[in-house]
Amino acid sequence: MQLGRVTGTLVSSRKEPLMEGMKFLVVRQIDADGGDTASYVVAVDAVGAGIGEVVMYASGSSARQTQLTKDKPCDAVIMGIVDTWEVDGETVFVK
Amino acid sequence: MQLGRVTGTLVSSRKEPLMEGMKFLVVRQIDADGGDTASYVVAVDAVGAGIGEVVMYASGSSARQTQLTKDKPCDAVIMGIVDTWEVDGETVFVK
Amino acid sequence: MQLGRVTGTLVSSRKEPLMEGMKFLVVRQIDADGGDTASYVVAVDAVGAGIGEVVMYASGSSARQTQLTKDKPCDAVIMGIVDTWEVDGETVFVK
Amino acid sequence: MQLGRVTGTLVSSRKEPLMEGMKFLVVRQIDADGGDTASYVVAVDAVGAGIGEVVMYASGSSARQTQLTKDKPCDAVIMGIVDTWEVDGETVFVK
Amino acid sequence: MQLGRVTGTLVSSRKEPLMEGMKFLVVRQIDADGGDTASYVVAVDAVGAGIGEVVMYASGSSARQTQLTKDKPCDAVIMGIVDTWEVDGETVFVK
C-alpha cells in the first residue's frame, strides 16, 4: 500500500454506471518522512476518510477487493485511515 | 485513477479483433494543479469523452471492468468525465 | 495502452513451453510527439507488426486477453498497428 | 519481487474490515548494493518479519496469493526474510 | 517483458510456504543497448537460467502463469533465456 494525505474532492456526473454513488478523493502521496510529494491519485473512499487525513490506499486489482469496489473499474481505493506511523524508531505521524 | 486531458485521437485498422469498434483517445496526464505533464496514455473511451475534456481513467485489470472492455486486451479506460476538482480548498478545475 | 515503434527482434530458444512459437518484438516507447524515448519493452506480436511500424501495446494482465496470449506468462502484447495519430489537432503520425 | 528493509510500523484502527488483524510494516526499498533508496511501501507481513530485517515483498495481485492476504485489498506482502544475497560474486548481505 | 542480466542469487529460509523450493535470482535490468541499469528485480527462475545470462522476465499476474509459479505470491518470473537480440538492424546481443 502507499500512504497519502487526502487533499481534495472530485465530482464526475457522467461516468461509468458501475461507479454511481462512489466518493472520489484526491490523495497526494507522501514520502517516508511524511512530506508531500508531487504524485497524486484519485481514489474511491471505502472507509469514510476526511480532508487532511493520512490514509493507506491499495492500487490495481487489489483496489477491487473491498465490498464497495468489487468488479468495478476502480484502480485505487482508500482502505485504512492511519493513526500512527513510525519509522526508524521515531514517530513520523500521529493522528 | 489518474486524471488527464483528452488531447487526441488514434486510428488503428489492423488490430486485435476483440478491439473492433472501440474509440481510442490520447490522454495527457495532468498534475495536481491541473497542468499538463509529459506522460500520456492511449485509453478506450467508455463514457463519450470529447477533445479537451478532463477525464478520469483506470489502468490495468480495472480497465477491463466496464461493459465495453470486459475480457478485452485493454489496459486503460476513460470511466468518468470530471465536472469539478478541488485541492486544498481551491477549485483546480470546473468544466 | 502505450505507443511504441517496433525496432527489433529477439530469439529465445530455451523458454517456458507455453511461449513456444510466439514472435517477440523489441518495442521502443515513443513520446506524445512521436519521438523515441529511452524505454522499451519486449512484446508478443498478436497482429503481424513489422520493423519500423508504430504500434499500440497492452501491458499486465490485459496482455493475456488476446487469443494468442491467453493464460500465458506474457505481460506485454502488441494489439494494434497505428494508422494515424493526432494530438492537439495536429497529425503526429501517418503510416 | 523487490527487496527492502523493514524500518517501521503503522497502526490503522479504522480500516476495511477484511484487513482486521493484519500487521502493517513500513518497508524501505533497497538498491542492488543494499543501500536505502527514497522509495517505500506499506506491506502486510506474512512471515513474521522484524524491524531491521531485509525482506522480499511481492506487489499487485501476487500480494493476494498468501493464505493471510487471499481476496483482501492488499497490494504488497512480505513473503520472505532474506538470509543471504549475492551480486556479481560478492555477498551484498548476510543476516 | 523486460530484459535483464542474471547477476546474483538470494537465499530465504523463512518464507511463505508456497514459495518452498523455488530458486530466486537477482536480475539487473538492461537498457536497449544491452548496458546495465540501476534497476533490478528478484525473480523466480522457471527456465534454468545461470549467472551472467541475459533473460526475459514477466511481471505482475503474468508471473504466475508458469507451471512453477501458478497461484504463488510471485510477481516476477524468468520465462526465457535470450539467444540473440537485434535493434535497428544491429545485433545487440548474441549468447
PDB file of C-alpha atoms in Angstrom, chain A:
ATOM      1  CA  MET A   1       0.000   0.000   0.000  1.00  0.00           C
ATOM      2  CA  GLN A   2       1.019   3.613  -0.395  1.00  0.00           C
ATOM      3  CA  LEU A   3       0.455   6.453   2.045  1.00  0.00           C
ATOM      4  CA  GLY A   4      -1.142   9.736   1.170  1.00  0.00           C
ATOM      5  CA  ARG A   5      -2.901  12.786   2.506  1.00  0.00           C
ATOM      6  CA  VAL A   6      -6.446  13.443   1.400  1.00  0.00           C
ATOM      7  CA  THR A   7      -6.282  16.875  -0.180  1.00  0.00           C
ATOM      8  CA  GLY A   8      -9.375  17.228  -2.272  1.00  0.00           C
ATOM      9  CA  THR A   9     -12.538  16.002  -3.842  1.00  0.00           C
ATOM     10  CA  LEU A  10     -13.670  15.342  -7.373  1.00  0.00           C
ATOM     11  CA  VAL A  11     -17.123  15.323  -8.921  1.00  0.00           C
ATOM     12  CA  SER A  12     -17.941  13.365 -12.059  1.00  0.00           C
ATOM     13  CA  SER A  13     -21.579  13.259 -13.127  1.00  0.00           C
ATOM     14  CA  ARG A  14     -21.061  11.493 -16.440  1.00  0.00           C
ATOM     15  CA  LYS A  15     -19.323   8.269 -15.562  1.00  0.00           C
ATOM     16  CA  GLU A  16     -19.395   4.509 -15.984  1.00  0.00           C
ATOM     17  CA  PRO A  17     -22.714   3.472 -14.313  1.00  0.00           C
ATOM     18  CA  LEU A  18     -20.910   0.960 -12.076  1.00  0.00           C
ATOM     19  CA  MET A  19     -19.199   3.878 -10.312  1.00  0.00           C
ATOM     20  CA  GLU A  20     -22.502   5.534  -9.382  1.00  0.00           C
ATOM     21  CA  GLY A  21     -22.589   6.804  -5.788  1.00  0.00           C
ATOM     22  CA  MET A  22     -18.887   6.480  -5.080  1.00  0.00           C
ATOM     23  CA  LYS A  23     -16.932   9.236  -3.360  1.00  0.00           C
ATOM     24  CA  PHE A  24     -13.769  10.217  -5.222  1.00  0.00           C
ATOM     25  CA  LEU A  25     -10.956  11.755  -3.192  1.00  0.00           C
ATOM     26  CA  VAL A  26      -7.749  13.348  -4.396  1.00  0.00           C
ATOM     27  CA  VAL A  27      -4.885  11.791  -2.422  1.00  0.00           C
ATOM     28  CA  ARG A  28      -1.426  13.287  -2.514  1.00  0.00           C
ATOM     29  CA  GLN A  29       1.251  10.663  -1.944  1.00  0.00           C
ATOM     30  CA  ILE A  30       3.603  11.377   0.963  1.00  0.00           C
ATOM     31  CA  ASP A  31       7.213  10.331   1.376  1.00  0.00           C
ATOM     32  CA  ALA A  32       8.787   8.266   4.184  1.00  0.00           C
ATOM     33  CA  ASP A  33       9.178  11.417   6.301  1.00  0.00           C
ATOM     34  CA  GLY A  34       5.529  12.394   5.914  1.00  0.00           C
ATOM     35  CA  GLY A  35       6.179  15.207   3.468  1.00  0.00           C
ATOM     36  CA  ASP A  36       4.077  15.782   0.372  1.00  0.00           C
ATOM     37  CA  THR A  37       5.329  14.547  -2.976  1.00  0.00           C
ATOM     38  CA  ALA A  38       4.296  15.686  -6.453  1.00  0.00           C
ATOM     39  CA  SER A  39       2.395  12.440  -7.070  1.00  0.00           C
ATOM     40  CA  TYR A  40      -1.321  12.063  -6.511  1.00  0.00           C
ATOM     41  CA  VAL A  41      -4.065   9.620  -7.243  1.00  0.00           C
ATOM     42  CA  VAL A  42      -7.859   9.794  -7.351  1.00  0.00           C
ATOM     43  CA  ALA A  43      -9.113   7.038  -5.051  1.00  0.00           C
ATOM     44  CA  VAL A  44     -12.507   5.708  -4.091  1.00  0.00           C
ATOM     45  CA  ASP A  45     -13.126   6.073  -0.369  1.00  0.00           C
ATOM     46  CA  ALA A  46     -14.091   2.807   1.345  1.00  0.00           C
ATOM     47  CA  VAL A  47     -13.592   3.936   4.950  1.00  0.00           C
ATOM     48  CA  GLY A  48     -15.069   7.425   5.352  1.00  0.00           C
ATOM     49  CA  ALA A  49     -11.856   9.449   5.151  1.00  0.00           C
ATOM     50  CA  GLY A  50     -11.908  13.239   5.537  1.00  0.00           C
ATOM     51  CA  ILE A  51      -9.877  16.057   4.053  1.00  0.00           C
ATOM     52  CA  GLY A  52      -6.443  16.265   5.678  1.00  0.00           C
ATOM     53  CA  GLU A  53      -6.356  12.701   6.935  1.00  0.00           C
ATOM     54  CA  VAL A  54      -3.399  10.427   6.259  1.00  0.00           C
ATOM     55  CA  VAL A  55      -4.580   7.237   4.605  1.00  0.00           C
ATOM     56  CA  MET A  56      -3.402   3.949   3.142  1.00  0.00           C
ATOM     57  CA  TYR A  57      -4.582   3.124  -0.336  1.00  0.00           C
ATOM     58  CA  ALA A  58      -4.342  -0.035  -2.413  1.00  0.00           C
ATOM     59  CA  SER A  59      -3.824   0.049  -6.186  1.00  0.00           C
ATOM     60  CA  GLY A  60      -4.505  -2.162  -9.163  1.00  0.00           C
ATOM     61  CA  SER A  61      -6.686  -5.244  -8.906  1.00  0.00           C
ATOM     62  CA  SER A  62      -6.342  -5.135  -5.105  1.00  0.00           C
ATOM     63  CA  ALA A  63      -8.393  -1.932  -5.216  1.00  0.00           C
ATOM     64  CA  ARG A  64     -11.361  -4.076  -6.255  1.00  0.00           C
ATOM     65  CA  GLN A  65     -11.288  -6.300  -3.157  1.00  0.00           C
ATOM     66  CA  THR A  66     -13.442  -4.120  -0.918  1.00  0.00           C
ATOM     67  CA  GLN A  67     -17.190  -4.702  -0.768  1.00  0.00           C
ATOM     68  CA  LEU A  68     -17.746  -1.263  -2.300  1.00  0.00           C
ATOM     69  CA  THR A  69     -15.422  -1.657  -5.268  1.00  0.00           C
ATOM     70  CA  LYS A  70     -15.858  -5.327  -6.197  1.00  0.00           C
ATOM     71  CA  ASP A  71     -15.942  -5.825 -10.008  1.00  0.00           C
ATOM     72  CA  LYS A  72     -15.858  -2.053 -10.567  1.00  0.00           C
ATOM     73  CA  PRO A  73     -13.486  -0.149 -12.890  1.00  0.00           C
ATOM     74  CA  CYS A  74     -11.613   1.218  -9.880  1.00  0.00           C
ATOM     75  CA  ASP A  75      -7.814   1.013  -9.587  1.00  0.00           C
ATOM     76  CA  ALA A  76      -7.245   2.864  -6.286  1.00  0.00           C
ATOM     77  CA  VAL A  77      -9.133   2.567  -3.006  1.00  0.00           C
ATOM     78  CA  ILE A  78      -8.580   4.085   0.415  1.00  0.00           C
ATOM     79  CA  MET A  79      -8.732   1.061   2.732  1.00  0.00           C
ATOM     80  CA  GLY A  80      -7.357   2.469   6.006  1.00  0.00           C
ATOM     81  CA  ILE A  81      -7.025   5.701   7.953  1.00  0.00           C
ATOM     82  CA  VAL A  82      -3.619   5.965   9.613  1.00  0.00           C
ATOM     83  CA  ASP A  83      -3.499   6.537  13.403  1.00  0.00           C
ATOM     84  CA  THR A  84       0.246   6.399  13.925  1.00  0.00           C
ATOM     85  CA  TRP A  85       3.213   5.699  11.749  1.00  0.00           C
ATOM     86  CA  GLU A  86       6.763   5.090  12.988  1.00  0.00           C
ATOM     87  CA  VAL A  87       9.986   4.881  11.005  1.00  0.00           C
ATOM     88  CA  ASP A  88      13.443   4.143  12.450  1.00  0.00           C
ATOM     89  CA  GLY A  89      12.043   4.347  15.980  1.00  0.00           C
ATOM     90  CA  GLU A  90      10.665   7.841  15.524  1.00  0.00           C
ATOM     91  CA  THR A  91       7.037   8.767  15.228  1.00  0.00           C
ATOM     92  CA  VAL A  92       6.519  10.259  11.784  1.00  0.00           C
ATOM     93  CA  PHE A  93       2.821  10.798  12.255  1.00  0.00           C
ATOM     94  CA  VAL A  94       0.149  10.752  14.961  1.00  0.00           C
ATOM     95  CA  LYS A  95      -3.445  11.460  14.078  1.00  0.00           C
TER      96      LYS A  95
END
